[in-house]
Short mmCIF file of C-alpha atoms and ligand atoms in Angstrom, two decimals:
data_model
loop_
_atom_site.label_atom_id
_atom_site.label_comp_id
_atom_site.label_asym_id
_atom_site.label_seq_id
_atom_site.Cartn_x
_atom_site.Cartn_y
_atom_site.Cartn_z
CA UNK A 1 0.00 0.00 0.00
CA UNK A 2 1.16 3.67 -0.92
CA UNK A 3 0.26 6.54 0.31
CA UNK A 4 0.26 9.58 -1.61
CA UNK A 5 -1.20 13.16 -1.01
CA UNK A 6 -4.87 13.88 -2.08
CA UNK A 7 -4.67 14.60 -5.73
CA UNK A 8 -5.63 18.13 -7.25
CA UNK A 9 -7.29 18.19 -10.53
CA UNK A 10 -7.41 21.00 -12.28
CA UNK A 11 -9.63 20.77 -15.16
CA UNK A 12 -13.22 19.46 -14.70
CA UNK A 13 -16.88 19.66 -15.79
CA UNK A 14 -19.45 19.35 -13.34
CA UNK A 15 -22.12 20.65 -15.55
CA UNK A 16 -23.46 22.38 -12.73
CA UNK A 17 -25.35 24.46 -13.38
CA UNK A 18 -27.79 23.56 -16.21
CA UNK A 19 -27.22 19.65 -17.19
CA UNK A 20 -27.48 17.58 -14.25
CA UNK A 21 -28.55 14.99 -16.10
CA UNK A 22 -24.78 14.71 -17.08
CA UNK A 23 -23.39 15.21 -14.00
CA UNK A 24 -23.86 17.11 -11.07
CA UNK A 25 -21.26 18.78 -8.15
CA UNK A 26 -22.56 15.47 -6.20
CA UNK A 27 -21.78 12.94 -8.32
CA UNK A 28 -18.81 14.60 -9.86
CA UNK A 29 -16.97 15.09 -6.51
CA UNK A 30 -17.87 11.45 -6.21
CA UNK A 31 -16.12 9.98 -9.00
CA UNK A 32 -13.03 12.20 -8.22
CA UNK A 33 -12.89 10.76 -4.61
CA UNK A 34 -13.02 7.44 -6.15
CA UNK A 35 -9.77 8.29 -8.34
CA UNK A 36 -7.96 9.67 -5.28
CA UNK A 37 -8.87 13.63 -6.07
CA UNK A 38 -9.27 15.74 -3.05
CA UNK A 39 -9.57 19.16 -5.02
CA UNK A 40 -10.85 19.73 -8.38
CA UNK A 41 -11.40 23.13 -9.85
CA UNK A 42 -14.61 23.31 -12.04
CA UNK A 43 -15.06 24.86 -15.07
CA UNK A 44 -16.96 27.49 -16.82
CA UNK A 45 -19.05 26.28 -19.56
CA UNK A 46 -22.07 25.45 -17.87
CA UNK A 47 -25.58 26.53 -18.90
CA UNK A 48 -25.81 29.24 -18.16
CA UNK A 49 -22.00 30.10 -18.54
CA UNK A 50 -20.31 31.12 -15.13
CA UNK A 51 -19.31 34.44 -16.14
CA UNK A 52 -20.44 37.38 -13.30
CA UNK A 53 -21.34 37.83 -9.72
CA UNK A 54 -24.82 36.49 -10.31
CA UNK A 55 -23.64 33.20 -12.65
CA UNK A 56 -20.61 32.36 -10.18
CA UNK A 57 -23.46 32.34 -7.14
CA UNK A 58 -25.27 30.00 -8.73
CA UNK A 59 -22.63 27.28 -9.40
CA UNK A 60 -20.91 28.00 -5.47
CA UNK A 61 -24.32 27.67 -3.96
CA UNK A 62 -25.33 24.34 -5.69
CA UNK A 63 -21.53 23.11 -5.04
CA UNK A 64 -21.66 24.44 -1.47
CA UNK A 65 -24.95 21.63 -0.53
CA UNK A 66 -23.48 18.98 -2.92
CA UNK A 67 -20.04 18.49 -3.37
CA UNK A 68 -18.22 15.58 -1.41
CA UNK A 69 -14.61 17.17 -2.00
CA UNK A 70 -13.12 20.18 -1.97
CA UNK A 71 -13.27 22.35 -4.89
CA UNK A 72 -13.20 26.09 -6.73
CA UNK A 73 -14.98 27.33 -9.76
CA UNK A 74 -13.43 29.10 -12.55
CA UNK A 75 -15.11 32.26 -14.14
CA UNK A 76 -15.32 32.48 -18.04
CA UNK A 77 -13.85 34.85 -20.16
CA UNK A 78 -16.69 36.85 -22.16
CA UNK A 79 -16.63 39.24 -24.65
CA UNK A 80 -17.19 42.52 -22.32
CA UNK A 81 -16.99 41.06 -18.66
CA UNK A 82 -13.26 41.85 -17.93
CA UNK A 83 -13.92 43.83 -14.63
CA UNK A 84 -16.51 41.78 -13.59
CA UNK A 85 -14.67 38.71 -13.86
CA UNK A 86 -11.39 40.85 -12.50
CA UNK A 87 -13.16 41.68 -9.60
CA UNK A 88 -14.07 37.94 -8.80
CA UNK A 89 -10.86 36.98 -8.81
CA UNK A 90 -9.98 36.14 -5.12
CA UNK A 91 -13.12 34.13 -5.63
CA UNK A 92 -12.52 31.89 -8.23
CA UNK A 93 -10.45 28.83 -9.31
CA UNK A 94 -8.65 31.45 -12.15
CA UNK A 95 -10.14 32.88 -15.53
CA UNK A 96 -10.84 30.55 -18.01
CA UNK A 97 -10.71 31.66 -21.98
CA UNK A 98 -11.68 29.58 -24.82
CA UNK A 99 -9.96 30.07 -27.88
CA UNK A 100 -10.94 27.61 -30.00
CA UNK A 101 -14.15 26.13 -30.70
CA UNK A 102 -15.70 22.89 -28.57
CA UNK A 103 -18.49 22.12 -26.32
CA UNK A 104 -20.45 25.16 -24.87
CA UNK A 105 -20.71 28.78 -25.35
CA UNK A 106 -18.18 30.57 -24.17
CA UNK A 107 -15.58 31.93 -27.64
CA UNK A 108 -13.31 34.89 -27.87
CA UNK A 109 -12.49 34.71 -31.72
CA UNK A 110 -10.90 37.91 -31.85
CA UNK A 111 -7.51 38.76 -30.08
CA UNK A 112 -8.85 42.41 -29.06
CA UNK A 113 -11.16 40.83 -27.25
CA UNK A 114 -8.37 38.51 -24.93
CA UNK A 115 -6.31 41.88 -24.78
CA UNK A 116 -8.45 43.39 -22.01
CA UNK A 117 -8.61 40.17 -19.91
CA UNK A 118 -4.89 39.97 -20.07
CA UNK A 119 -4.49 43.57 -18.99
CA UNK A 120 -7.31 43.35 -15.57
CA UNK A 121 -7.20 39.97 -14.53
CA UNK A 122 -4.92 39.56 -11.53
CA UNK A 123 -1.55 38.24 -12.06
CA UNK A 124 -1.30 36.08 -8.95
CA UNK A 125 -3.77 33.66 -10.89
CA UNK A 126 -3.05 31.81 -14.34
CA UNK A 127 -5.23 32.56 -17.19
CA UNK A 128 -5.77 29.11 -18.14
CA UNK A 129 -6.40 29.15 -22.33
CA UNK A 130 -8.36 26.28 -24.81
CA UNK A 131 -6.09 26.94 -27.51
CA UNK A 132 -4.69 24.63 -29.30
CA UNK A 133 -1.82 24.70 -32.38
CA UNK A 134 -1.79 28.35 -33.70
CA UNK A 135 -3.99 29.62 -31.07
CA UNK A 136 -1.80 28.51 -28.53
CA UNK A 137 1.31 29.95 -30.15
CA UNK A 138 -0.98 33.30 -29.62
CA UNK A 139 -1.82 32.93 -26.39
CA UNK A 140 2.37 32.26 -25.61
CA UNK A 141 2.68 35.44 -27.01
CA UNK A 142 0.14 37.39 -25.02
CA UNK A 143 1.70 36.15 -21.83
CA UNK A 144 5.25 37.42 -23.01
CA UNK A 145 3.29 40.71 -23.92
CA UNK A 146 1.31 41.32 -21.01
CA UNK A 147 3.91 40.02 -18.66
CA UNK A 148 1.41 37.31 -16.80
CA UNK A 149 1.12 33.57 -16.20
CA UNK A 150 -0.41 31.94 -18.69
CA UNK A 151 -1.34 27.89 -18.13
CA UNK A 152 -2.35 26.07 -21.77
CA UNK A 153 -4.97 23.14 -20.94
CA UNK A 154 -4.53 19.60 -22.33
CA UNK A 155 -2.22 20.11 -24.43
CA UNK A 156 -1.84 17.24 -27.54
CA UNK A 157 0.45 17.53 -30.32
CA UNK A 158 4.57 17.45 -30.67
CA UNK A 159 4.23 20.69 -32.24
CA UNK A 160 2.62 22.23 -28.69
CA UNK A 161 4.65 20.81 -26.67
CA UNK A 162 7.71 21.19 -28.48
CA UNK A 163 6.88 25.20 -28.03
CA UNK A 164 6.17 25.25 -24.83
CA UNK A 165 9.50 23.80 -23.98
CA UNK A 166 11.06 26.62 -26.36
CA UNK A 167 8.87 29.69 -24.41
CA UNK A 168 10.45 28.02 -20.98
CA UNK A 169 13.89 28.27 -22.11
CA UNK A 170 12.74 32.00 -22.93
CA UNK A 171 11.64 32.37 -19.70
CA UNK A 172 8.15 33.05 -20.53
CA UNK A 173 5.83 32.58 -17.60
CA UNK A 174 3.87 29.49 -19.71
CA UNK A 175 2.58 26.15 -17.55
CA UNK A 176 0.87 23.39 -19.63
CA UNK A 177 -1.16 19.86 -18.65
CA UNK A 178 -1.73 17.16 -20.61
CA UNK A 179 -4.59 14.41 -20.09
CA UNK A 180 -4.48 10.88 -19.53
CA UNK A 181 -6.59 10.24 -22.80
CA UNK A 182 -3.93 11.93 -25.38
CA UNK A 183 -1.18 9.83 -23.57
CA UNK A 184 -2.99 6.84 -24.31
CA UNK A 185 -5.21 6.75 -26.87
CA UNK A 186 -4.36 7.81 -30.84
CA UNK A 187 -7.03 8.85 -33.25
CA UNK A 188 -6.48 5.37 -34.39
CA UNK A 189 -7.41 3.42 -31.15
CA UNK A 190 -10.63 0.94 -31.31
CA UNK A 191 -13.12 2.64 -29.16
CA UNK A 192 -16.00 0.40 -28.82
CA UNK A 193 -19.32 2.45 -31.48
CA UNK A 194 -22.31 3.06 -30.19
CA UNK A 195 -25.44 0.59 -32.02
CA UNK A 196 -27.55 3.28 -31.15
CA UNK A 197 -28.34 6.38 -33.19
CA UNK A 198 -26.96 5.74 -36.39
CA UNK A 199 -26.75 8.51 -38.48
CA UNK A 200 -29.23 9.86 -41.05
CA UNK A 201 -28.68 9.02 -44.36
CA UNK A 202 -28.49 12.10 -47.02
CA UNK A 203 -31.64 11.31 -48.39
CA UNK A 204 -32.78 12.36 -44.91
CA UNK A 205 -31.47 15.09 -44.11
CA UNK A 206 -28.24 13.74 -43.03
CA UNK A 207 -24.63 13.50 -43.57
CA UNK A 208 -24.85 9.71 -44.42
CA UNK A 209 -21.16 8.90 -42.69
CA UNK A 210 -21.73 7.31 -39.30
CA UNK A 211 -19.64 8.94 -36.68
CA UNK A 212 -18.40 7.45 -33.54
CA UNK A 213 -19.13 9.91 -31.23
CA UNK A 214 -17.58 8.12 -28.61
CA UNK A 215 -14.41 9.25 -30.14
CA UNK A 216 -15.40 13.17 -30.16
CA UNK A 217 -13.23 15.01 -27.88
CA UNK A 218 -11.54 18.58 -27.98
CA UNK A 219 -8.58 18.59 -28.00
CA UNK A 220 -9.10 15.63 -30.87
CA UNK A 221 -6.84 12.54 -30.16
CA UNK A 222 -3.80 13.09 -32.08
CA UNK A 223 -1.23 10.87 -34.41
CA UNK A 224 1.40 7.86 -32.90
CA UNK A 225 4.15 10.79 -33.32
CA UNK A 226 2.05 13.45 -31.24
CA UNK A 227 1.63 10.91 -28.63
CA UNK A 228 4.93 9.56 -28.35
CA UNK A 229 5.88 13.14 -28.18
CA UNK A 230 4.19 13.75 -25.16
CA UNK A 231 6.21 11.05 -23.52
CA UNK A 232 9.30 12.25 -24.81
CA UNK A 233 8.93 15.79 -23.03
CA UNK A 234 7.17 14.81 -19.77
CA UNK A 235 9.53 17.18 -18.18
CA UNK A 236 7.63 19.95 -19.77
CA UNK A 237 4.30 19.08 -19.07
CA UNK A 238 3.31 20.55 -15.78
CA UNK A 239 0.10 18.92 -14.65
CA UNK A 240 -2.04 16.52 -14.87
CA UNK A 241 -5.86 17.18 -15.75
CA UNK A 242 -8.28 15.28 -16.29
CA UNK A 243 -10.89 17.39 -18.48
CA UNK A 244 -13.30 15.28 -17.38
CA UNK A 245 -16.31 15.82 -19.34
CA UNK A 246 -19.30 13.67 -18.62
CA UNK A 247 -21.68 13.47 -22.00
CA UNK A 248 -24.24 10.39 -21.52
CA UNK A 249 -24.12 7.26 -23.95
CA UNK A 250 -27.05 8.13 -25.52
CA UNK A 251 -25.68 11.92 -26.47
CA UNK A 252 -22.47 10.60 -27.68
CA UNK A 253 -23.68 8.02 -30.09
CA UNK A 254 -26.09 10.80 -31.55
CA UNK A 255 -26.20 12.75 -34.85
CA UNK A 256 -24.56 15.33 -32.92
CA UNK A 257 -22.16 13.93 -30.57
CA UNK A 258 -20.76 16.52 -28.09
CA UNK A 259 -17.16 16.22 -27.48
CA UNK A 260 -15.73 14.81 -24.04
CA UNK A 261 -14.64 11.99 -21.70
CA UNK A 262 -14.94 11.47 -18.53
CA UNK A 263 -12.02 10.51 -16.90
CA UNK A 264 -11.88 11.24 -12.90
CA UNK A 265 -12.14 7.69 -12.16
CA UNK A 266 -9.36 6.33 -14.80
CA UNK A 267 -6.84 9.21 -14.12
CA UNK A 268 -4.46 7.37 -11.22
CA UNK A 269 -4.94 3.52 -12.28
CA UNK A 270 -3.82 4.53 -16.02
CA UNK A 271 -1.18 6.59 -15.03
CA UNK A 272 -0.15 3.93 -11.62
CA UNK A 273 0.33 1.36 -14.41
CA UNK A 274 2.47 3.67 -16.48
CA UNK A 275 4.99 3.70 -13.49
CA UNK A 276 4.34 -0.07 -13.11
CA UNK A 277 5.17 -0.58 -16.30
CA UNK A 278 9.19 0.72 -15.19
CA UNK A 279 11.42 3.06 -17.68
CA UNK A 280 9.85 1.94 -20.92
CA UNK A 281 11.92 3.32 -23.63
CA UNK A 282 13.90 5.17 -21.14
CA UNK A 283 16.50 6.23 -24.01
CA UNK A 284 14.25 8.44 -25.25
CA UNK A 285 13.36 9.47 -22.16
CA UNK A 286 10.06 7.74 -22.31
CA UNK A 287 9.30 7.18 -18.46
CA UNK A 288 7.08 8.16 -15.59
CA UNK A 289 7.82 7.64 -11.90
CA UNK A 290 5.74 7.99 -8.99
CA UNK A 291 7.38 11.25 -7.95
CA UNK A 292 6.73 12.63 -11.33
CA UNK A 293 2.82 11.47 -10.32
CA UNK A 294 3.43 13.35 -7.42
CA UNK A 295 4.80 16.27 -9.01
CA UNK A 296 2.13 16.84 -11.84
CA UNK A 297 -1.18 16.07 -9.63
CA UNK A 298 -0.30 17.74 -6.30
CA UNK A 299 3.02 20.13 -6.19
CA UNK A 300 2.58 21.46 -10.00
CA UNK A 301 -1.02 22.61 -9.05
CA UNK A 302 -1.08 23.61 -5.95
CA UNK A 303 1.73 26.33 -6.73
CA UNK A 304 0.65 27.18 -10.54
CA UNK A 305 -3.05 27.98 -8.76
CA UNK A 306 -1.99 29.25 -5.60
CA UNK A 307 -3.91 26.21 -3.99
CA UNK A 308 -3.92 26.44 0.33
CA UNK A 309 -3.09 23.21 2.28
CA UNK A 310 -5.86 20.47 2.70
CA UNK A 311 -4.46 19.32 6.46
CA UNK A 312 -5.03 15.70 7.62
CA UNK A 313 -5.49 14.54 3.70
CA UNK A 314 -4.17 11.57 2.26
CA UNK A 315 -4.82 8.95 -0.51
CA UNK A 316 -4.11 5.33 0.05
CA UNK A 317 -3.42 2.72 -3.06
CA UNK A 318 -2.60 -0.56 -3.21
CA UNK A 319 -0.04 -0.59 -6.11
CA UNK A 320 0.06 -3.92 -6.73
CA UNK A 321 -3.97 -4.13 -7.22
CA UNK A 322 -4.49 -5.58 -11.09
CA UNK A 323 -8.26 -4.79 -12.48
CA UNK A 324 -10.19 -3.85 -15.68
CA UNK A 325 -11.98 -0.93 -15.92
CA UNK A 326 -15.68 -1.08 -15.84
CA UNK A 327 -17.87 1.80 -16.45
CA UNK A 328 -20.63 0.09 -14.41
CA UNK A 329 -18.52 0.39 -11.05
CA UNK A 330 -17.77 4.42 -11.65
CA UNK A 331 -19.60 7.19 -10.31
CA UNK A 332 -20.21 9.54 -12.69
CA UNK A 333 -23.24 10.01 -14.27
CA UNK A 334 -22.83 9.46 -17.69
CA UNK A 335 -22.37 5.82 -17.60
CA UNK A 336 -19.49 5.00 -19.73
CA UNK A 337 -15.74 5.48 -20.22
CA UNK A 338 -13.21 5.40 -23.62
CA UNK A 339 -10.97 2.80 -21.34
CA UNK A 340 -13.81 0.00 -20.54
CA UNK A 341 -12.20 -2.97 -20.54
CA UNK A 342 -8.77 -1.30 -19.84
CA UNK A 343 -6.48 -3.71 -17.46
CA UNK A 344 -4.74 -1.72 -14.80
CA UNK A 345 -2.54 -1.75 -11.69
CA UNK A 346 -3.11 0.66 -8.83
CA UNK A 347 -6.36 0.73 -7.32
CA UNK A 348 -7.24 3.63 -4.27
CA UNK A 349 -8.59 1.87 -1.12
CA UNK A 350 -8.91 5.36 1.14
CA UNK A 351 -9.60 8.49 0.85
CA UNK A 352 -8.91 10.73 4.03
CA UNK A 353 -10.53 14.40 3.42
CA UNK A 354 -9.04 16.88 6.40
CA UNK A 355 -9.28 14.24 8.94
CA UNK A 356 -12.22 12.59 8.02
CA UNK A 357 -12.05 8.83 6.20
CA UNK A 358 -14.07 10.13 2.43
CA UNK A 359 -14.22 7.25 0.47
CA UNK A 360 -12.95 3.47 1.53
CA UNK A 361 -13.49 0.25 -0.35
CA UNK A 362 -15.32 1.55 -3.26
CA UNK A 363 -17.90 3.59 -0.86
CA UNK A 364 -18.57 7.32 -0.45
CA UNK A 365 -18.17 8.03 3.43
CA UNK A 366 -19.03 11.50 3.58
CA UNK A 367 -22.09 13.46 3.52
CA UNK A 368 -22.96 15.98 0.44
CA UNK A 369 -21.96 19.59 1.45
CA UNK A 370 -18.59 18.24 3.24
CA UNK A 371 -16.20 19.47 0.32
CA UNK A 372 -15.03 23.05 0.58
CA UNK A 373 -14.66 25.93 -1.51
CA UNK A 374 -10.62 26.74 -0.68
CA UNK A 375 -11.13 30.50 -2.44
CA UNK A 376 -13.88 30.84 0.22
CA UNK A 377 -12.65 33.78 2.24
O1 DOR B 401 -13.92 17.55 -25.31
C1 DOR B 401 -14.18 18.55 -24.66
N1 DOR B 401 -15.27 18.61 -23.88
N2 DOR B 401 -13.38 19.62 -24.76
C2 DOR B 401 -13.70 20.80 -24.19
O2 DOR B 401 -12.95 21.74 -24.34
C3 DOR B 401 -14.98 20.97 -23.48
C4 DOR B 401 -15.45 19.68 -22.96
C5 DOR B 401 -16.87 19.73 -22.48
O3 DOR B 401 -17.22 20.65 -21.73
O4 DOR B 401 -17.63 18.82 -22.82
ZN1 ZN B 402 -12.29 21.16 -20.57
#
């Protein structure tokens, strides 16, 4: 048995407020008990979007009667809502800014739009950016500009990573996670279709090519050579996030599948047998140990977010623990996972939440409404 401190994830949905059906801040806080999280900081792109006084209410109060764990909730970056959200600040996980297109409807498309938000919000919190390829290499640049940590979520291909190592060496204030599902899965990987909701043929309406929308996800899943890349440069990768975005079975093997996998519960037993697995490919540097587990999913966070202390907290796993991943046995609400059927090694018996024993043996032990908002002044 090993025991490791709680784990911070930075990068969730809860879908709270506005699709519950998905996922809620009970449920949620849940599943990331189950995976050994103690902390996860929610995102934005809820319905409606968390993106003012009013919004950010909404999401704390629900999260303040329902969520198991300990979290914080990001605000969203809008197109005229830099004071607001500026103001917020002490309150909130950090700003969040979507560059890029994917699941909700939060979108800055033009740069004079992010120039404001880089100018008010504070500078002891990362702006975290969705920007991916050229986007990213744009958001690089603002931070260099505006002088200000920027923190690039999931990051996927060799060319991103390969750049953040370059704006390090610059000294650029740049941090960058990566997810469990671009270190293991290609755009090539068999993930199990759907049977249901095939899609319309063109006569109807439709596009006539059946999607799997079980394979939708933003960032996409990238080549063999992005992946590999990853590996290659763990040393630049910061964190560890899980994006974990619940959709159910039935919305992902629709016409229009939204993009997303959940991934709180698969997190630590993927990345345990990674470090099982020993210095694969070490020549090319290709190898994870359990400090580097300890690094990216407690240390890296805690300082990039300005995270306090969770006192009397502690995971417990038994390393040695072999099992296959089975959506049935999770706790999030939408029912499936991209790794069913998965064999692992690592499996988290305990769960102790400031003092208090939070999840043992596959059960929940505490109430809803024990988790904590750590901006909460
Ligand atoms: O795949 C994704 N799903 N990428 C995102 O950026 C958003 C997320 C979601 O909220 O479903
Ligand atoms: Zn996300």
């Amino acid at each position: 048995m090993i025991r490791l401190p709680g784990l911070i994830d930075p990068h969730v949905h809860l879908r709270e407020p506005g699709a519950t059906h998905k996922e809620d801040f009970d449920s949620g806080t849940c599943a990331a008990l189950a995976g050994g999280f103690t902390l996860v900081l929610a995102m934005p792109n809820t319905r409606p979007p968390i993106f003012d006084a009013e919004t950010l209410d909404l999401a704390l109060n629900a999260a303040k009667q329902k969520a198991r764990c300990d979290y914080a909730q990001y605000v969203g970056a809008g197109p005229d809502n830099a004071d607001v959200v500026a103001a917020l600040a002490d309150k909130a996980a950090a700003l969040k800014m979507y560059l890029d297109i994917t699941f909700g409807q939060l979108r800055l498309d033009d740069m004079t739009l992010w120039m404001p938000h880089f100018e008010k919000y504070p500078k002891q919190y990362p702006i975290v950016a969705h920007s991916e390829s050229r986007s990213m290499a744009a958001a690089i640049l603002f931070a260099a500009i505006y002088d200000r940590p920027v923190h690039i979520a999931h990051i996927s291909l060799k060319e991103e990573v390969l750049l953040i190592r370059a704006a390090k060496e610059k000294g650029i204030t740049v941090t960058c996670e990566v997810c469990p599902h671009h270190l293991f899965l290609t755009a090539d990987s068999p993930l199990p279709q759907g049977d249901r909701g095939a899609s319309r043929s063109v006569a109807e309406g439709g596009s006539g090519v059946r999607v799997n929308g079980r394979k939708e996800v933003r960032p996409r899943l990238a080549t063999r050579s992005d992946v590999d890349a990853l590996w290659e440069n763990l040393d630049v990768i910061d964190c560890f996030a899980t994006d974990h975005a619940p959709h159910t079975l039935e919305e992902k093997d629709s016409e229009n599948p939204p993009p997303g996998f959940p991934g709180l519960e698969t997190a630590l037993p993927l990345l345990l047998t990674a470090v099982a697995a020993g210095p694969f490919g070490a020549a090319q540097g290709r190898r994870l140990t359990l400090d580097d587990l300890i690094q990216k999913m407690y240390v890296n966070p805690r300082k990039i977010f300005h995270l306090p202390d969770q006192p009397e907290t502690w995971i417990e796993v038994d390393e040695n623990a072999e099992y296959q991943i089975k959506a049935f046995e999770q706790f999030t609400r939408c029912g499936w996972t991209p790794f069913e059927g998965w064999k692992v090694k690592g499996r988290v018996r305990k769960v102790v939440l400031r003092g208090k024993t939070a999840f043992e043996d596959g059960k929940i032990l505490v109430e809803k409404g024990y988790g904590r908002n750590i901006r909460q002044q």
